Amino acid sequence: MLIDKPLYRLAGVGGVLAAAAVLGADVALAETQAAPHDTQAAFIFNTLNFLVMGFLVMWMAAGFSMLEAGLVRSKNVSMQLTKNIALYSIAGLMFWLVGYNLMYEGVDGGFFGTPFPKAIPDPAAEAAGLTKEGATMYAAASDWFFQMVFVATAASIVSGTLAERIKLWPFLIFVVVLTGVLYPITGSWEWGAGWLDKMGFSDFAGSTLVHSVGGWAALAGAIVLGARKGKYGPDGSVHPIPGSNMALATLGTFILWLGWFGFNGGSQLAMDSGENV
């Protein structure tokens, strides 16, 4: 069968144009569909970053516990372990009820946020994790968890300093005040866009807002309570107080060392790009 070549060529050109049109439509559709997937990927990786790094920081609680248990006398080991477990429970509860909103809600260049319990919003309900600013994508609950373990770390600093100096209940009452009021207020000054932030102050991973706040609180407690019983003799001579288990103290040191990779690394607050990673 003979084919009219001009007609054949016309059909060939038409086929190429049709194929190009279909292919172009597919590419455009793929590009349209890529954006939601990119948004979801950023949401997933940023949320995962908060959780995994938060797990590492929470693991530091075991490090504090082992370090303190190894450096105190045998009769006080159970007290230190109880304090470290209890302070985490209190820190989580107080930061959920009051602290998080006091630190982040409505600070706007001031000295503290909203001191009332409020449900933590979940950005997943808004544009697959976009915040109001439309910039950072993560689950709000994961951010709360990451910030909560920072709060507990500040309380753990106080626990170690006041080892063998304070009874359980007074310490727990202090932890309520520290995690529900003191830490959130000072944290709001920079991380909550408070007055220090407006002045250009920067604290990347909590050297001031976590460690300095915990350190100053611990120093105040040590000054008020004084030295450990048995540390000094009547004539002012120093009596060494050996730890109960240096192996536990060494283990605690390495656990803290590991946890610091989560503490500092997670403070980048994002894992949605090669630059952030």
CSV table of C-alpha atoms in Angstrom, one decimal:
chain,number,residue,atom,x,y,z
A,1,MET,CA,0.0,0.0,0.0
A,2,LEU,CA,1.4,3.4,-1.0
A,3,ILE,CA,1.4,6.2,1.5
A,4,ASP,CA,1.3,9.8,0.4
A,5,LYS,CA,4.6,11.1,1.7
A,6,PRO,CA,3.4,14.7,2.2
A,7,LEU,CA,0.5,13.4,4.2
A,8,TYR,CA,2.9,11.0,6.1
A,9,ARG,CA,5.2,13.8,6.9
A,10,LEU,CA,2.3,16.0,8.1
A,11,ALA,CA,1.1,13.2,10.3
A,12,GLY,CA,4.6,12.7,11.6
A,13,VAL,CA,5.0,16.4,12.5
A,14,GLY,CA,1.5,16.4,14.1
A,15,GLY,CA,2.5,13.3,16.2
A,16,VAL,CA,5.6,15.0,17.4
A,17,LEU,CA,3.7,18.1,18.4
A,18,ALA,CA,1.0,16.0,20.1
A,19,ALA,CA,3.6,14.0,22.0
A,20,ALA,CA,5.4,17.2,23.0
A,21,ALA,CA,2.1,18.7,24.2
A,22,VAL,CA,1.4,15.6,26.3
A,23,LEU,CA,4.9,15.4,27.7
A,24,GLY,CA,4.8,19.1,28.5
A,25,ALA,CA,1.6,18.7,30.4
A,26,ASP,CA,3.0,15.7,32.3
A,27,VAL,CA,6.1,17.8,33.3
A,28,ALA,CA,4.0,20.7,34.4
A,29,LEU,CA,1.8,18.4,36.4
A,30,ALA,CA,4.8,16.8,38.0
A,31,GLU,CA,6.2,20.2,38.9
A,32,THR,CA,2.8,21.2,40.4
A,33,GLN,CA,2.8,18.0,42.5
A,34,ALA,CA,6.4,18.3,43.6
A,35,ALA,CA,5.8,21.4,45.8
A,36,PRO,CA,3.5,19.6,48.3
A,37,HIS,CA,5.9,16.7,48.5
A,38,ASP,CA,8.8,19.1,49.2
A,39,THR,CA,6.7,20.7,51.9
A,40,GLN,CA,5.9,17.3,53.4
A,41,ALA,CA,9.5,16.3,53.3
A,42,ALA,CA,10.6,19.4,55.1
A,43,PHE,CA,7.9,18.9,57.7
A,44,ILE,CA,9.0,15.3,58.3
A,45,PHE,CA,12.7,15.9,58.5
A,46,ASN,CA,12.4,19.0,60.7
A,47,THR,CA,10.0,17.1,63.1
A,48,LEU,CA,12.3,14.1,63.1
A,49,ASN,CA,15.2,16.4,63.9
A,50,PHE,CA,13.5,17.8,67.0
A,51,LEU,CA,12.5,14.3,68.2
A,52,VAL,CA,15.8,12.5,67.6
A,53,MET,CA,17.9,15.4,69.0
A,54,GLY,CA,15.5,15.7,71.9
A,55,PHE,CA,15.9,12.0,72.6
A,56,LEU,CA,19.7,12.5,72.9
A,57,VAL,CA,19.2,15.4,75.2
A,58,MET,CA,16.7,13.4,77.3
A,59,TRP,CA,19.3,10.7,77.5
A,60,MET,CA,21.6,13.2,79.3
A,61,ALA,CA,19.3,12.8,82.3
A,62,ALA,CA,20.8,9.3,82.6
A,63,GLY,CA,24.2,10.9,82.4
A,64,PHE,CA,23.4,13.4,85.2
A,65,SER,CA,22.0,10.6,87.3
A,66,MET,CA,25.0,8.3,86.9
A,67,LEU,CA,27.5,11.2,87.5
A,68,GLU,CA,25.8,12.4,90.6
A,69,ALA,CA,25.2,8.8,92.0
A,70,GLY,CA,28.9,8.1,91.5
A,71,LEU,CA,30.2,11.3,93.2
A,72,VAL,CA,28.0,11.3,96.3
A,73,ARG,CA,28.3,9.1,99.3
A,74,SER,CA,26.6,5.7,99.2
A,75,LYS,CA,23.8,6.7,101.6
A,76,ASN,CA,22.7,9.5,99.3
A,77,VAL,CA,22.7,7.6,96.0
A,78,SER,CA,19.0,6.7,96.1
A,79,MET,CA,18.1,10.4,96.9
A,80,GLN,CA,20.0,11.6,93.8
A,81,LEU,CA,18.3,9.1,91.5
A,82,THR,CA,14.9,10.0,92.9
A,83,LYS,CA,15.6,13.7,92.4
A,84,ASN,CA,16.6,13.2,88.8
A,85,ILE,CA,13.5,11.2,87.9
A,86,ALA,CA,11.1,13.6,89.7
A,87,LEU,CA,12.6,16.7,88.2
A,88,TYR,CA,11.9,15.4,84.7
A,89,SER,CA,8.3,14.7,85.6
A,90,ILE,CA,7.8,18.2,87.1
A,91,ALA,CA,9.6,19.9,84.2
A,92,GLY,CA,7.4,18.3,81.6
A,93,LEU,CA,4.2,19.1,83.5
A,94,MET,CA,5.1,22.7,84.3
A,95,PHE,CA,6.4,23.5,80.8
A,96,TRP,CA,3.2,22.1,79.3
A,97,LEU,CA,0.8,23.9,81.6
A,98,VAL,CA,2.6,27.3,81.9
A,99,GLY,CA,6.2,27.5,80.8
A,100,TYR,CA,5.9,27.1,77.0
A,101,ASN,CA,3.4,29.9,76.5
A,102,LEU,CA,5.1,32.1,79.1
A,103,MET,CA,8.2,31.7,77.0
A,104,TYR,CA,6.8,32.0,73.4
A,105,GLU,CA,3.3,33.4,73.3
A,106,GLY,CA,2.9,37.2,72.9
A,107,VAL,CA,6.3,38.3,74.2
A,108,ASP,CA,6.8,40.8,71.4
A,109,GLY,CA,9.9,42.5,72.7
A,110,GLY,CA,8.7,42.4,76.3
A,111,PHE,CA,9.8,40.5,79.4
A,112,PHE,CA,7.5,37.4,79.3
A,113,GLY,CA,4.6,35.9,77.4
A,114,THR,CA,1.1,34.8,78.3
A,115,PRO,CA,1.1,33.2,81.8
A,116,PHE,CA,-2.0,31.1,81.2
A,117,PRO,CA,-2.3,27.5,80.1
A,118,LYS,CA,-3.0,27.1,76.4
A,119,ALA,CA,-3.1,24.3,74.0
A,120,ILE,CA,0.0,24.1,71.9
A,121,PRO,CA,-1.0,24.6,68.3
A,122,ASP,CA,-0.1,22.0,65.7
A,123,PRO,CA,1.1,23.4,62.4
A,124,ALA,CA,0.2,20.1,60.7
A,125,ALA,CA,-3.4,21.4,60.6
A,126,GLU,CA,-2.2,24.5,58.6
A,127,ALA,CA,-0.7,24.0,55.2
A,128,ALA,CA,1.1,20.7,56.1
A,129,GLY,CA,3.2,22.3,58.8
A,130,LEU,CA,3.7,25.9,57.8
A,131,THR,CA,3.8,28.3,60.7
A,132,LYS,CA,2.1,31.7,60.7
A,133,GLU,CA,5.3,33.2,59.3
A,134,GLY,CA,5.3,30.7,56.5
A,135,ALA,CA,8.9,29.8,57.0
A,136,THR,CA,9.6,26.9,59.3
A,137,MET,CA,7.8,23.6,58.9
A,138,TYR,CA,7.6,21.2,61.9
A,139,ALA,CA,5.1,19.7,64.3
A,140,ALA,CA,4.6,22.0,67.2
A,141,ALA,CA,4.5,19.2,69.7
A,142,SER,CA,8.0,18.1,68.6
A,143,ASP,CA,9.3,21.7,69.2
A,144,TRP,CA,7.7,21.6,72.7
A,145,PHE,CA,9.4,18.3,73.4
A,146,PHE,CA,12.8,19.7,72.3
A,147,GLN,CA,12.4,22.8,74.4
A,148,MET,CA,11.2,20.8,77.4
A,149,VAL,CA,14.3,18.7,77.6
A,150,PHE,CA,16.3,21.9,77.7
A,151,VAL,CA,14.2,23.1,80.7
A,152,ALA,CA,14.9,19.8,82.5
A,153,THR,CA,18.6,20.1,81.8
A,154,ALA,CA,18.7,23.5,83.6
A,155,ALA,CA,17.0,21.8,86.6
A,156,SER,CA,19.5,18.9,86.4
A,157,ILE,CA,22.4,21.4,86.8
A,158,VAL,CA,20.8,22.5,90.1
A,159,SER,CA,20.4,18.9,91.2
A,160,GLY,CA,24.1,18.2,90.9
A,161,THR,CA,25.2,21.3,92.7
A,162,LEU,CA,22.9,20.8,95.6
A,163,ALA,CA,23.7,17.1,96.0
A,164,GLU,CA,23.9,16.1,99.7
A,165,ARG,CA,22.8,19.7,100.7
A,166,ILE,CA,19.0,19.7,100.3
A,167,LYS,CA,16.0,17.5,101.2
A,168,LEU,CA,13.7,16.1,98.5
A,169,TRP,CA,10.6,18.2,98.9
A,170,PRO,CA,12.2,21.6,99.1
A,171,PHE,CA,14.2,20.7,96.0
A,172,LEU,CA,11.0,19.7,94.1
A,173,ILE,CA,9.2,22.9,95.1
A,174,PHE,CA,12.2,24.8,93.7
A,175,VAL,CA,12.0,22.8,90.5
A,176,VAL,CA,8.3,23.8,90.1
A,177,VAL,CA,9.3,27.5,90.3
A,178,LEU,CA,12.4,27.1,88.0
A,179,THR,CA,10.7,25.2,85.2
A,180,GLY,CA,7.3,27.0,85.3
A,181,VAL,CA,8.4,30.6,85.9
A,182,LEU,CA,12.2,31.4,86.1
A,183,TYR,CA,13.5,29.5,83.1
A,184,PRO,CA,10.5,30.4,80.7
A,185,ILE,CA,10.8,34.1,81.6
A,186,THR,CA,14.5,34.4,81.0
A,187,GLY,CA,14.2,32.2,77.9
A,188,SER,CA,11.5,34.5,76.5
A,189,TRP,CA,14.0,37.4,76.5
A,190,GLU,CA,15.8,36.0,73.5
A,191,TRP,CA,14.3,32.8,72.1
A,192,GLY,CA,10.8,34.2,72.6
A,193,ALA,CA,11.6,37.4,70.7
A,194,GLY,CA,11.8,39.4,73.9
A,195,TRP,CA,13.8,42.5,74.8
A,196,LEU,CA,17.2,40.9,74.5
A,197,ASP,CA,16.4,39.6,71.1
A,198,LYS,CA,15.4,43.1,70.0
A,199,MET,CA,18.8,44.3,71.2
A,200,GLY,CA,20.6,41.8,68.9
A,201,PHE,CA,21.5,39.3,71.6
A,202,SER,CA,22.1,35.7,70.3
A,203,ASP,CA,22.2,32.4,72.2
A,204,PHE,CA,22.6,29.5,69.7
A,205,ALA,CA,22.4,26.5,72.0
A,206,GLY,CA,21.6,27.7,75.5
A,207,SER,CA,25.0,28.8,76.9
A,208,THR,CA,23.2,31.6,78.7
A,209,LEU,CA,19.5,30.7,78.7
A,210,VAL,CA,20.1,27.1,79.9
A,211,HIS,CA,23.5,26.7,81.5
A,212,SER,CA,23.9,30.2,82.9
A,213,VAL,CA,20.3,30.2,84.3
A,214,GLY,CA,20.8,26.8,85.8
A,215,GLY,CA,24.2,27.8,87.1
A,216,TRP,CA,23.1,31.0,88.8
A,217,ALA,CA,20.2,29.1,90.4
A,218,ALA,CA,22.6,26.5,91.6
A,219,LEU,CA,25.0,29.1,93.0
A,220,ALA,CA,22.2,30.8,94.9
A,221,GLY,CA,21.2,27.5,96.4
A,222,ALA,CA,24.8,26.6,97.4
A,223,ILE,CA,25.3,30.0,99.0
A,224,VAL,CA,22.0,29.7,101.0
A,225,LEU,CA,22.5,26.1,102.0
A,226,GLY,CA,26.2,26.2,102.6
A,227,ALA,CA,28.7,23.3,102.4
A,228,ARG,CA,27.9,19.7,102.7
A,229,LYS,CA,27.8,18.2,106.2
A,230,GLY,CA,31.1,16.8,107.1
A,231,LYS,CA,33.1,18.8,104.5
A,232,TYR,CA,34.8,21.0,107.0
A,233,GLY,CA,36.0,20.3,110.6
A,234,PRO,CA,35.5,22.6,113.6
A,235,ASP,CA,38.8,24.2,112.9
A,236,GLY,CA,38.1,24.8,109.3
A,237,SER,CA,40.1,21.9,108.0
A,238,VAL,CA,38.9,20.3,104.8
A,239,HIS,CA,37.7,16.7,104.9
A,240,PRO,CA,37.7,14.9,101.6
A,241,ILE,CA,34.4,13.2,100.7
A,242,PRO,CA,35.1,10.4,98.2
A,243,GLY,CA,32.5,9.4,95.7
A,244,SER,CA,30.7,6.1,96.0
A,245,ASN,CA,31.4,4.7,92.6
A,246,MET,CA,33.8,6.3,90.1
A,247,ALA,CA,32.7,3.8,87.4
A,248,LEU,CA,29.2,5.3,87.5
A,249,ALA,CA,30.6,8.8,87.4
A,250,THR,CA,32.7,7.9,84.3
A,251,LEU,CA,29.7,6.3,82.6
A,252,GLY,CA,27.7,9.4,83.3
A,253,THR,CA,30.4,11.6,81.8
A,254,PHE,CA,30.3,9.7,78.5
A,255,ILE,CA,26.5,9.7,78.4
A,256,LEU,CA,26.6,13.5,78.8
A,257,TRP,CA,29.2,13.8,76.2
A,258,LEU,CA,27.1,11.9,73.7
A,259,GLY,CA,24.0,13.9,74.6
A,260,TRP,CA,25.7,17.2,73.9
A,261,PHE,CA,25.7,16.3,70.2
A,262,GLY,CA,21.9,16.4,70.3
A,263,PHE,CA,21.9,19.5,72.5
A,264,ASN,CA,24.1,21.6,70.1
A,265,GLY,CA,23.3,19.9,66.8
A,266,GLY,CA,19.5,20.1,67.4
A,267,SER,CA,19.8,23.8,68.1
A,268,GLN,CA,20.0,24.4,64.3
A,269,LEU,CA,16.3,23.8,64.5
A,270,ALA,CA,16.0,22.4,61.0
A,271,MET,CA,17.1,19.5,58.8
A,272,ASP,CA,15.2,20.4,55.6
A,273,SER,CA,18.2,21.4,53.5
A,274,GLY,CA,21.8,20.5,52.9
A,275,GLU,CA,22.9,23.7,54.4
A,276,ASN,CA,21.0,23.0,57.7
A,277,VAL,CA,22.3,19.4,57.8
